[in-house]
C-alpha cells in the first residue's frame, strides 16, 4: 500500500514537522548507541547472522520511533489547477453586458469556451463560480467539468444592492480546495460601494493566489439623475418649508423635462399661485448640477411627511416612431425619497382587537384630551414601516396576538425598536388572545415589556401538549419552511409544556419521532432535533396520527400526557391516505384537536381531507399555500397558542386587586384610590429587573395586573386584564377609569422634542453625517453634553443590528458623528442628549439614501480593476477573449506588469503516520522473534528450495497443457 501511494505520487517529499533532519539524526544516534553497546554482550550467544539481524531490527525500530516523534509526513506537489471566477452581478456591471444578454450568461459562455478548442486545461483541473453584488454567493463549487456548464450552476437572484468585491475575494479564497494550485478571475467593472478591497488584496497576496482581472467597460452618455433630495429634519406643524431637488445633467446640452413631487403618495401642487392642481413643473436642466426648490404648505394632522421626487425627461419620436427620452438613458436613477418630522400635537395609535369592546377605552382617552388616530384602528392597519410608526407618541395594543390575526414578525420587531431605540411608548392590554396566550413567548416585543410570558416554576398551572406532524411538501424550499414552522411553534410554548415532533422515516418504513413527546425545557434539544429533520413522503396519515396519540415502546403519546389542552398540527400537501375513522374518533373522544396546514394544492378531493381532519376534531384549516410560504411560521405561532390557554385565569367571583409599595410613589396611580376586582386576566410574571414597577397585583399569588418600566429610550406598560366590560366590567364603569388610562398612556408617551436642538443629516459617498446644534433658552450654545443613540437603517426591521452613535463636540454647541449609509432606504436616528446636570432630552432625526451610489458614476473604473491584478501578480484579460479563456489554466504566464510568473506551487499532505505504526509493531515482533526463536537455517533453506521446485513444476505443467491444447486446436482447424 505504501509503495502504491509513493508510486501514485512521484513528486512526494518526506518532511519532518517537529524536528529538522539533523535534530532527528542526533536523536537517533543518542538512542541507537546505547542500544548497540548494551545489546552486544547479550546477543553473543546468538549466531553471527542472527546477532546482526537482531541489531538491525532494533535500529529500524529506533529509527521509526524517531521519525514518529519528529512528525514525519509526506507531501505531494499539486498538479491540479483550480480557478474560481468572481462575477460582478451588480446593477452597474449589467451596463457592460451586451444587448439581449446578461453578465451571468456571458460568464457561462466564457467558461464554456475555456473547456473547448486548444486549451491547456487538464481533465482534473477545476472551475468554480461566485457571483457578487452587495454580497457574495457561491454559484458553482470548484468542479472538474469537462463538457458543459449547463445545469451545473445555481442561479442566485440579485438580493443586495451595491458592490462588495472584498466579500467575493474572501469567499473565493475560502472556497479553494487544498489539493490544487489556485487562481482567481475577477470579472468586474471597477466600481465598489462597500468592503475593504485593500485588505482582500493583502489576504490574496499572503496566500500566493494571483487575481486575474477582466475589466467590464461601459459608459452611460447623456444621463440625468437625482443626485440629492433634501428635506428638513424637523419643522413645526404650522410653518411652511422648502424641499430641494439636486439634479445632475451629464449631457453637453440642456435637457428638458418635468419634475413631480408626491407627498404621502398624493401629487403636490408645485405652483399654488395657478388655479387647479399643478402636479408637474417644467424644467430645463443645464449641463452639470441643477437645483429646484419646492415650497410645502402647512398640513395639519400629519406628524411624518414622506416625499417622492420624480424627473420625467422630454420624449421624442425615435426610429420606428417609438417615443424615446432625450438626454436621459436610465430611468432607475430619476427617483428619490425624503421625509420630514413635523412638530404638532401628539397622537396615539390604538389597535383594538377586542371585537368592539375597545370603544370604551377610546372614548375615555378622548374625554381626557388624548388624540387617537382615527385612520388606524385594527390590526390590518398597523404600520409596516418605522417611519410611519414614529408619527405616534405611544402605541396601545388591546388583545392583539402574535402571528396570524395579529402582528407579524417584522411588525413586532419594528414595534420593539420603536420603544427601545426611538423612545416611543407602549401599552399592552390583556385578553384571551394576547400575552402568553397570544403567542408572544420568545418574541422581540416580549423583551421590551415589563412582564415575561413564562410563569415561575413554583406556579402549578395546567400545561399544554403539542405534537407536530411534519410531511414533506412539494413547494419550493418546502423542508426549510417546515423547519421554520416547527421552531416558531416550539418557541411559543412554556418550559413545562409538552412538545413532540414526528415525520415519516423512510429507513424505518413508517412514522417516527424526531423529538419524542416531552417537556420543552429550555428548548435547545427540540430546536436541534427540528433542524436535523429528514422529511419523507408519508404514504398515509394513519401511522403518524396513531404514533402521536398512543406513542410507541420507547415514548409516550398524547393519551399519556397529563396536559389539560392537547393539540396536533399537520403540515402536508395532503396526498397521504386519510386516517381510519376509528382513530379519528379516538381524537374526538379525548378532546384532542387537529389543525391542518396544506402546502401545494392537489385538487379539491385532497383539500377535503384537510377540512375533515380539522372540522371533526375542532381544529382549523389553512391553505392550500403555494406561492407565499413566508406566512407559514405565523400560522404555526397562532396554532401553538391553543395549548397555552391554561394561562388565562378567570373567576366568576372576582379576583381582588391589591396595591403594592410601587403604587405609593407611582405618578400613574396618583388620584386612583382603588381598583375593583376583575373577573379574568392572562398569567404573566414580573421581569427580574429593579427597573420594573408593579403597582397593582391580583389574588393571593400577587400576579401582575399593571406593570411599567423604562426600556432603552422608551417606556412600556402591561395591563394583564382587559379594559372593557368583560373581565374589568366593574372598573370600566367606575369614575377613575378615564383618569387611570389617561395617566397610563401619558406616562409611557414620548416627550415632545425640545426646540433647543437643531438636527441636520446628510449622506455623501456612502457615509452619513449627523450634526446637532444645541442652544439654551438664552440662545447660548450648550456645551459639554453627552449625545448618543442608534441608527436604524433600511433593514433594521428585518432583524439586522442597528448601528450605535456617539456624537463628539466639534465646536461650542455643535456635536457630530458619522455612520454607514451605503444601502438605499430610510435611516432614522434615535438620540438622547444628557446635559451636565443629568437632564435627558430625546431627539429624532433621519434621512433617506436614494439610488445606488455605483450608478452615480455612470462609467467603469478600469484603473481600480487593473490595480487588483498588478498588486496580486495577476493578468489583465480582455473581456470575453476566447484565446485568453484557453489559457485560463496556464501555469506559466505574463502578469499585468510584464513579468514572467508561475502559479505558486502547493503541496498536499499524504497519510504516513498510520502506515508507520503497523510497521513499527511488526518490527518489534520480528525483533522479539529473532532473539527468542532459534532458526534452523539449513531447514529453512530446504523449505525454500522445495517451495521453489513446486512452483517450477506447476508452471511447467501449465505450460505443457497450454501447448498441447494449442496443438489440438490446430489439428481440428486443419481437418475442417
JSON list of C-alpha atoms in Angstrom, two decimals, residues 468-473 475-491 499 501-503 514 526-535 571-572 599 629 632-634 636-637:
[
{"chain": "A", "resi": 468, "resn": "UNK", "atom": "CA", "xyz": [-46.25, 18.50, 15.10]},
{"chain": "A", "resi": 469, "resn": "UNK", "atom": "CA", "xyz": [-46.72, 16.01, 12.25]},
{"chain": "A", "resi": 470, "resn": "UNK", "atom": "CA", "xyz": [-44.32, 17.12, 9.53]},
{"chain": "A", "resi": 471, "resn": "UNK", "atom": "CA", "xyz": [-44.74, 15.83, 5.98]},
{"chain": "A", "resi": 472, "resn": "UNK", "atom": "CA", "xyz": [-42.59, 16.73, 3.00]},
{"chain": "A", "resi": 473, "resn": "UNK", "atom": "CA", "xyz": [-44.30, 19.21, 0.67]},
{"chain": "A", "resi": 475, "resn": "UNK", "atom": "CA", "xyz": [-43.48, 23.74, -2.62]},
{"chain": "A", "resi": 476, "resn": "UNK", "atom": "CA", "xyz": [-40.13, 25.45, -3.22]},
{"chain": "A", "resi": 477, "resn": "UNK", "atom": "CA", "xyz": [-37.85, 25.08, -0.18]},
{"chain": "A", "resi": 478, "resn": "UNK", "atom": "CA", "xyz": [-40.62, 23.11, 1.49]},
{"chain": "A", "resi": 479, "resn": "UNK", "atom": "CA", "xyz": [-38.37, 21.42, 4.04]},
{"chain": "A", "resi": 480, "resn": "UNK", "atom": "CA", "xyz": [-36.84, 24.78, 5.02]},
{"chain": "A", "resi": 481, "resn": "UNK", "atom": "CA", "xyz": [-40.24, 26.29, 5.70]},
{"chain": "A", "resi": 482, "resn": "UNK", "atom": "CA", "xyz": [-41.33, 23.19, 7.60]},
{"chain": "A", "resi": 483, "resn": "UNK", "atom": "CA", "xyz": [-38.30, 23.62, 9.85]},
{"chain": "A", "resi": 484, "resn": "UNK", "atom": "CA", "xyz": [-39.10, 27.31, 10.41]},
{"chain": "A", "resi": 485, "resn": "UNK", "atom": "CA", "xyz": [-42.71, 26.47, 11.25]},
{"chain": "A", "resi": 486, "resn": "UNK", "atom": "CA", "xyz": [-41.74, 23.87, 13.82]},
{"chain": "A", "resi": 487, "resn": "UNK", "atom": "CA", "xyz": [-39.23, 26.19, 15.51]},
{"chain": "A", "resi": 488, "resn": "UNK", "atom": "CA", "xyz": [-41.75, 29.06, 15.71]},
{"chain": "A", "resi": 489, "resn": "UNK", "atom": "CA", "xyz": [-44.36, 26.77, 17.23]},
{"chain": "A", "resi": 490, "resn": "UNK", "atom": "CA", "xyz": [-41.89, 25.47, 19.81]},
{"chain": "A", "resi": 491, "resn": "UNK", "atom": "CA", "xyz": [-40.83, 29.00, 20.74]},
{"chain": "A", "resi": 499, "resn": "UNK", "atom": "CA", "xyz": [-43.96, 19.05, 22.64]},
{"chain": "A", "resi": 501, "resn": "UNK", "atom": "CA", "xyz": [-42.24, 16.31, 16.52]},
{"chain": "A", "resi": 502, "resn": "UNK", "atom": "CA", "xyz": [-42.67, 13.36, 14.18]},
{"chain": "A", "resi": 503, "resn": "UNK", "atom": "CA", "xyz": [-42.31, 12.68, 10.47]},
{"chain": "A", "resi": 514, "resn": "UNK", "atom": "CA", "xyz": [-37.83, 13.33, 15.50]},
{"chain": "A", "resi": 526, "resn": "UNK", "atom": "CA", "xyz": [-36.11, 20.31, 20.47]},
{"chain": "A", "resi": 527, "resn": "UNK", "atom": "CA", "xyz": [-34.63, 23.07, 18.26]},
{"chain": "A", "resi": 528, "resn": "UNK", "atom": "CA", "xyz": [-31.67, 20.83, 17.47]},
{"chain": "A", "resi": 529, "resn": "UNK", "atom": "CA", "xyz": [-33.95, 17.90, 16.64]},
{"chain": "A", "resi": 530, "resn": "UNK", "atom": "CA", "xyz": [-36.07, 20.06, 14.34]},
{"chain": "A", "resi": 531, "resn": "UNK", "atom": "CA", "xyz": [-33.01, 21.25, 12.42]},
{"chain": "A", "resi": 532, "resn": "UNK", "atom": "CA", "xyz": [-31.97, 17.63, 11.86]},
{"chain": "A", "resi": 533, "resn": "UNK", "atom": "CA", "xyz": [-35.34, 16.51, 10.45]},
{"chain": "A", "resi": 534, "resn": "UNK", "atom": "CA", "xyz": [-35.23, 14.46, 7.25]},
{"chain": "A", "resi": 535, "resn": "UNK", "atom": "CA", "xyz": [-38.78, 14.66, 5.95]},
{"chain": "A", "resi": 571, "resn": "UNK", "atom": "CA", "xyz": [-48.28, 20.35, 7.69]},
{"chain": "A", "resi": 572, "resn": "UNK", "atom": "CA", "xyz": [-48.58, 18.42, 4.44]},
{"chain": "A", "resi": 599, "resn": "UNK", "atom": "CA", "xyz": [-48.94, 23.31, 1.24]},
{"chain": "A", "resi": 629, "resn": "UNK", "atom": "CA", "xyz": [-44.58, 30.24, 2.26]},
{"chain": "A", "resi": 632, "resn": "UNK", "atom": "CA", "xyz": [-46.44, 29.60, 7.37]},
{"chain": "A", "resi": 633, "resn": "UNK", "atom": "CA", "xyz": [-44.47, 30.40, 10.57]},
{"chain": "A", "resi": 634, "resn": "UNK", "atom": "CA", "xyz": [-47.15, 32.93, 11.56]},
{"chain": "A", "resi": 636, "resn": "UNK", "atom": "CA", "xyz": [-47.85, 27.90, 13.49]},
{"chain": "A", "resi": 637, "resn": "UNK", "atom": "CA", "xyz": [-47.41, 30.64, 16.08]}
]
